Coordinates of C-alpha atoms in Angstrom, one line a residue:
M1 CA -39.6 25.3 58.1
K2 CA -43.3 25.6 58.4
L3 CA -45.7 28.5 57.8
T4 CA -48.9 28.6 59.8
N5 CA -51.7 31.1 59.1
F6 CA -49.0 33.2 57.5
S7 CA -50.0 36.5 55.9
L8 CA -47.8 39.1 54.3
S9 CA -48.7 42.6 53.0
I10 CA -46.7 45.5 51.7
K11 CA -48.0 49.1 51.4
G12 CA -51.5 47.9 52.0
K13 CA -51.4 45.2 49.4
C14 CA -52.0 41.7 50.6
L15 CA -49.5 39.3 48.9
L16 CA -50.0 36.1 50.9
E17 CA -53.1 35.3 53.1
N18 CA -53.5 32.6 55.7
V19 CA -50.9 30.3 54.1
N20 CA -50.2 26.9 55.7
V21 CA -47.3 25.1 54.2
D22 CA -44.5 22.8 55.4
F23 CA -41.2 22.8 53.6
K24 CA -39.3 19.6 53.4
S25 CA -36.2 19.2 55.6
K26 CA -32.7 18.6 54.0
T27 CA -34.3 19.2 50.6
I28 CA -34.2 21.9 47.9
N29 CA -37.7 23.4 48.1
H30 CA -38.5 25.3 44.9
I31 CA -41.0 28.1 45.0
L32 CA -42.2 29.5 41.7
G33 CA -44.2 32.6 41.3
K34 CA -45.0 35.3 38.8
N35 CA -43.5 38.8 39.3
G36 CA -45.4 40.8 41.9
T37 CA -46.6 37.7 43.8
G38 CA -44.3 38.5 46.8
K39 CA -41.4 36.1 46.3
T40 CA -38.7 38.5 47.5
C41 CA -40.9 39.8 50.4
L42 CA -41.4 36.2 51.4
A43 CA -37.6 35.6 51.4
K44 CA -37.0 38.6 53.6
S45 CA -39.8 37.7 56.0
L46 CA -38.2 34.3 56.6
V47 CA -35.3 36.0 58.3
G48 CA -37.4 38.5 60.1
A49 CA -36.5 41.4 57.8
M50 CA -40.2 42.0 57.0
K51 CA -43.2 42.1 59.2
F52 CA -45.7 39.3 58.8
D53 CA -48.8 37.8 60.6
G54 CA -49.0 34.2 61.7
D55 CA -46.2 31.9 62.6
I56 CA -42.9 30.7 61.0
E57 CA -41.7 27.5 62.7
G58 CA -38.0 27.5 62.2
V59 CA -37.4 31.2 62.1
N60 CA -35.3 31.0 65.2
K61 CA -32.9 28.6 63.6
K62 CA -29.8 29.8 61.9
V63 CA -31.3 31.1 58.6
C64 CA -29.6 33.0 55.8
V65 CA -30.9 34.6 52.7
I66 CA -28.7 34.9 49.6
G67 CA -30.0 37.3 46.9
S68 CA -29.0 40.4 44.9
Y69 CA -29.4 42.5 48.0
T70 CA -27.0 40.4 50.1
N71 CA -23.8 41.7 48.7
L72 CA -20.3 41.5 49.9
P73 CA -18.2 44.7 49.9
S74 CA -17.4 45.4 46.2
D75 CA -13.9 46.8 46.9
L76 CA -12.7 43.7 48.8
K77 CA -10.5 41.3 46.9
V78 CA -11.3 37.6 46.7
K79 CA -8.4 36.7 48.9
D80 CA -9.6 39.2 51.6
I81 CA -13.0 37.5 51.7
I82 CA -11.4 34.1 51.9
D83 CA -9.2 35.2 54.7
V84 CA -12.1 36.7 56.6
T85 CA -14.2 33.6 56.0
K86 CA -11.5 31.3 57.4
R87 CA -10.8 33.5 60.4
K88 CA -14.5 34.1 61.3
F89 CA -15.9 30.6 60.7
N90 CA -14.7 27.0 60.7
V91 CA -11.5 26.7 58.6
T92 CA -12.2 23.1 57.6
V93 CA -15.7 23.9 56.4
A94 CA -14.5 27.0 54.5
Q95 CA -11.7 25.1 52.8
K96 CA -14.1 22.3 51.7
L97 CA -16.5 24.9 50.2
I98 CA -13.6 26.6 48.4
E99 CA -12.8 23.2 46.7
Q100 CA -16.4 22.3 46.0
L101 CA -17.1 25.7 44.4
N102 CA -13.8 25.7 42.5
V103 CA -13.1 29.1 43.9
Q104 CA -9.4 28.5 43.2
E105 CA -10.2 29.1 39.5
I106 CA -11.0 32.7 40.4
S107 CA -8.1 35.2 40.6
F108 CA -7.7 35.9 44.3
D109 CA -6.4 39.4 43.5
N110 CA -9.6 40.4 41.7
K111 CA -12.0 42.7 43.6
M112 CA -15.6 41.7 43.9
K113 CA -16.8 44.5 41.6
N114 CA -14.6 43.1 38.8
L115 CA -15.9 39.5 39.0
S116 CA -18.5 38.0 36.6
D117 CA -22.0 37.5 38.0
G118 CA -21.3 33.8 38.3
Q119 CA -18.1 34.3 40.2
K120 CA -19.8 36.7 42.6
Q121 CA -22.5 34.1 43.4
K122 CA -19.8 31.5 44.1
I123 CA -18.1 33.8 46.6
K124 CA -21.5 34.6 48.2
L125 CA -22.1 30.9 48.6
L126 CA -18.7 30.4 50.1
F127 CA -19.1 33.1 52.7
F128 CA -22.7 32.5 53.7
L129 CA -22.6 28.7 53.7
A130 CA -19.4 28.9 55.8
T131 CA -21.7 30.1 58.6
Q132 CA -23.2 26.5 58.5
P133 CA -26.8 27.7 58.4
E134 CA -29.6 25.3 59.1
I135 CA -31.9 26.9 56.5
V136 CA -30.7 28.7 53.3
V137 CA -33.1 30.9 51.3
L138 CA -31.9 31.5 47.7
D139 CA -33.8 34.5 46.2
E140 CA -33.6 34.5 42.4
F141 CA -30.1 33.2 42.8
T142 CA -29.5 32.1 39.2
N143 CA -31.2 35.1 37.7
A144 CA -29.1 36.5 34.8
L145 CA -26.3 34.0 35.1
D146 CA -24.8 32.5 32.0
K147 CA -25.3 28.8 31.2
K148 CA -22.0 27.6 32.5
S149 CA -22.3 29.4 35.8
C150 CA -25.8 28.0 36.3
F151 CA -24.6 24.4 35.7
D152 CA -21.6 24.9 38.0
I153 CA -23.9 26.1 40.8
Y154 CA -26.5 23.3 40.1
S155 CA -23.7 20.7 40.4
F156 CA -22.5 22.2 43.7
L157 CA -26.0 22.5 45.2
N158 CA -27.0 18.9 44.3
E159 CA -23.9 17.6 46.1
Y160 CA -24.2 20.1 49.0
I161 CA -27.8 19.1 49.9
K162 CA -26.7 15.4 50.1
T163 CA -23.9 16.0 52.6
S164 CA -25.1 18.9 54.8
N165 CA -27.9 19.1 57.3
T166 CA -29.3 22.2 55.5
T167 CA -32.7 22.9 54.1
I168 CA -32.8 25.0 51.0
I169 CA -35.7 27.2 49.9
N170 CA -35.1 28.3 46.3
I171 CA -37.4 31.2 45.3
T172 CA -37.1 31.5 41.6
H173 CA -38.7 32.0 38.2
N174 CA -35.9 30.2 36.4
L175 CA -37.4 27.0 35.0
T176 CA -33.9 25.6 34.5
D177 CA -33.5 25.5 38.3
I178 CA -36.5 23.2 38.4
E179 CA -35.1 21.0 35.6
Y180 CA -31.6 20.4 37.1
L181 CA -32.1 20.7 40.9
E182 CA -34.1 17.8 42.3
G183 CA -36.4 18.6 45.3
A184 CA -39.9 19.6 46.3
Y185 CA -42.1 22.0 44.3
Y186 CA -44.4 24.9 45.3
L187 CA -46.3 27.6 43.5
I188 CA -47.4 31.0 44.7
E189 CA -50.8 31.6 43.3
N190 CA -53.9 33.6 44.4
K191 CA -52.2 34.7 47.7
N192 CA -51.4 31.1 48.6
I193 CA -48.5 28.7 48.3
L194 CA -49.6 25.5 46.7
S195 CA -47.6 22.4 47.8
N196 CA -47.4 18.6 47.0
M197 CA -46.9 19.4 43.3
T198 CA -44.9 17.3 40.9
K199 CA -42.2 19.0 38.7
E200 CA -44.4 18.7 35.7
K201 CA -47.5 20.1 37.4
V202 CA -45.8 23.1 38.9
V203 CA -44.1 24.0 35.6
N204 CA -47.3 23.7 33.6
A205 CA -49.2 25.8 36.2
Y206 CA -46.5 28.4 36.2
I207 CA -46.4 28.7 32.4
K208 CA -50.1 28.8 31.9
G209 CA -50.5 31.3 34.7

């Protein structure tokens, strides 16, 4: 996925201006940014849910965003979502994801609204990744998760990126993501997205602001 002369505004406020950046294929691309820099707006624009200027190369590919606003019906039981996933998508892919995410450890009779935040995120990953997207945008995906849930998801994503043809764009402010998920590193700063940064450089720049 590549942004060319990309600009994004909301309610008259310019968030990103003439950005040119190329995200690495089949890699976890981490984008750090302070609150108010346009991280969530960027995520939504990548799937065409927000108007932007410029060009997004790859926007016509199969792209999905997983964030707090991409919820599954709260009254559905886990087994209902699993059944729908298997019926609607490739059964073999769905079953592999169930095993990789250890979904079997979650009570299938529980409703989504009664799951922990970590369990909800696992079910979201199961459902949306079963669509076999080419690009996955994670928007503050590990925000507010407990330590165990974070490490479970880190372990899954590190293996998933090795065996799939998927490119992941992880928009975050959680520095633990950067520590435990290998990839490429970017920083939203001064209406731009800085690239070609090392892990240490992007963390230091983010902390110092």
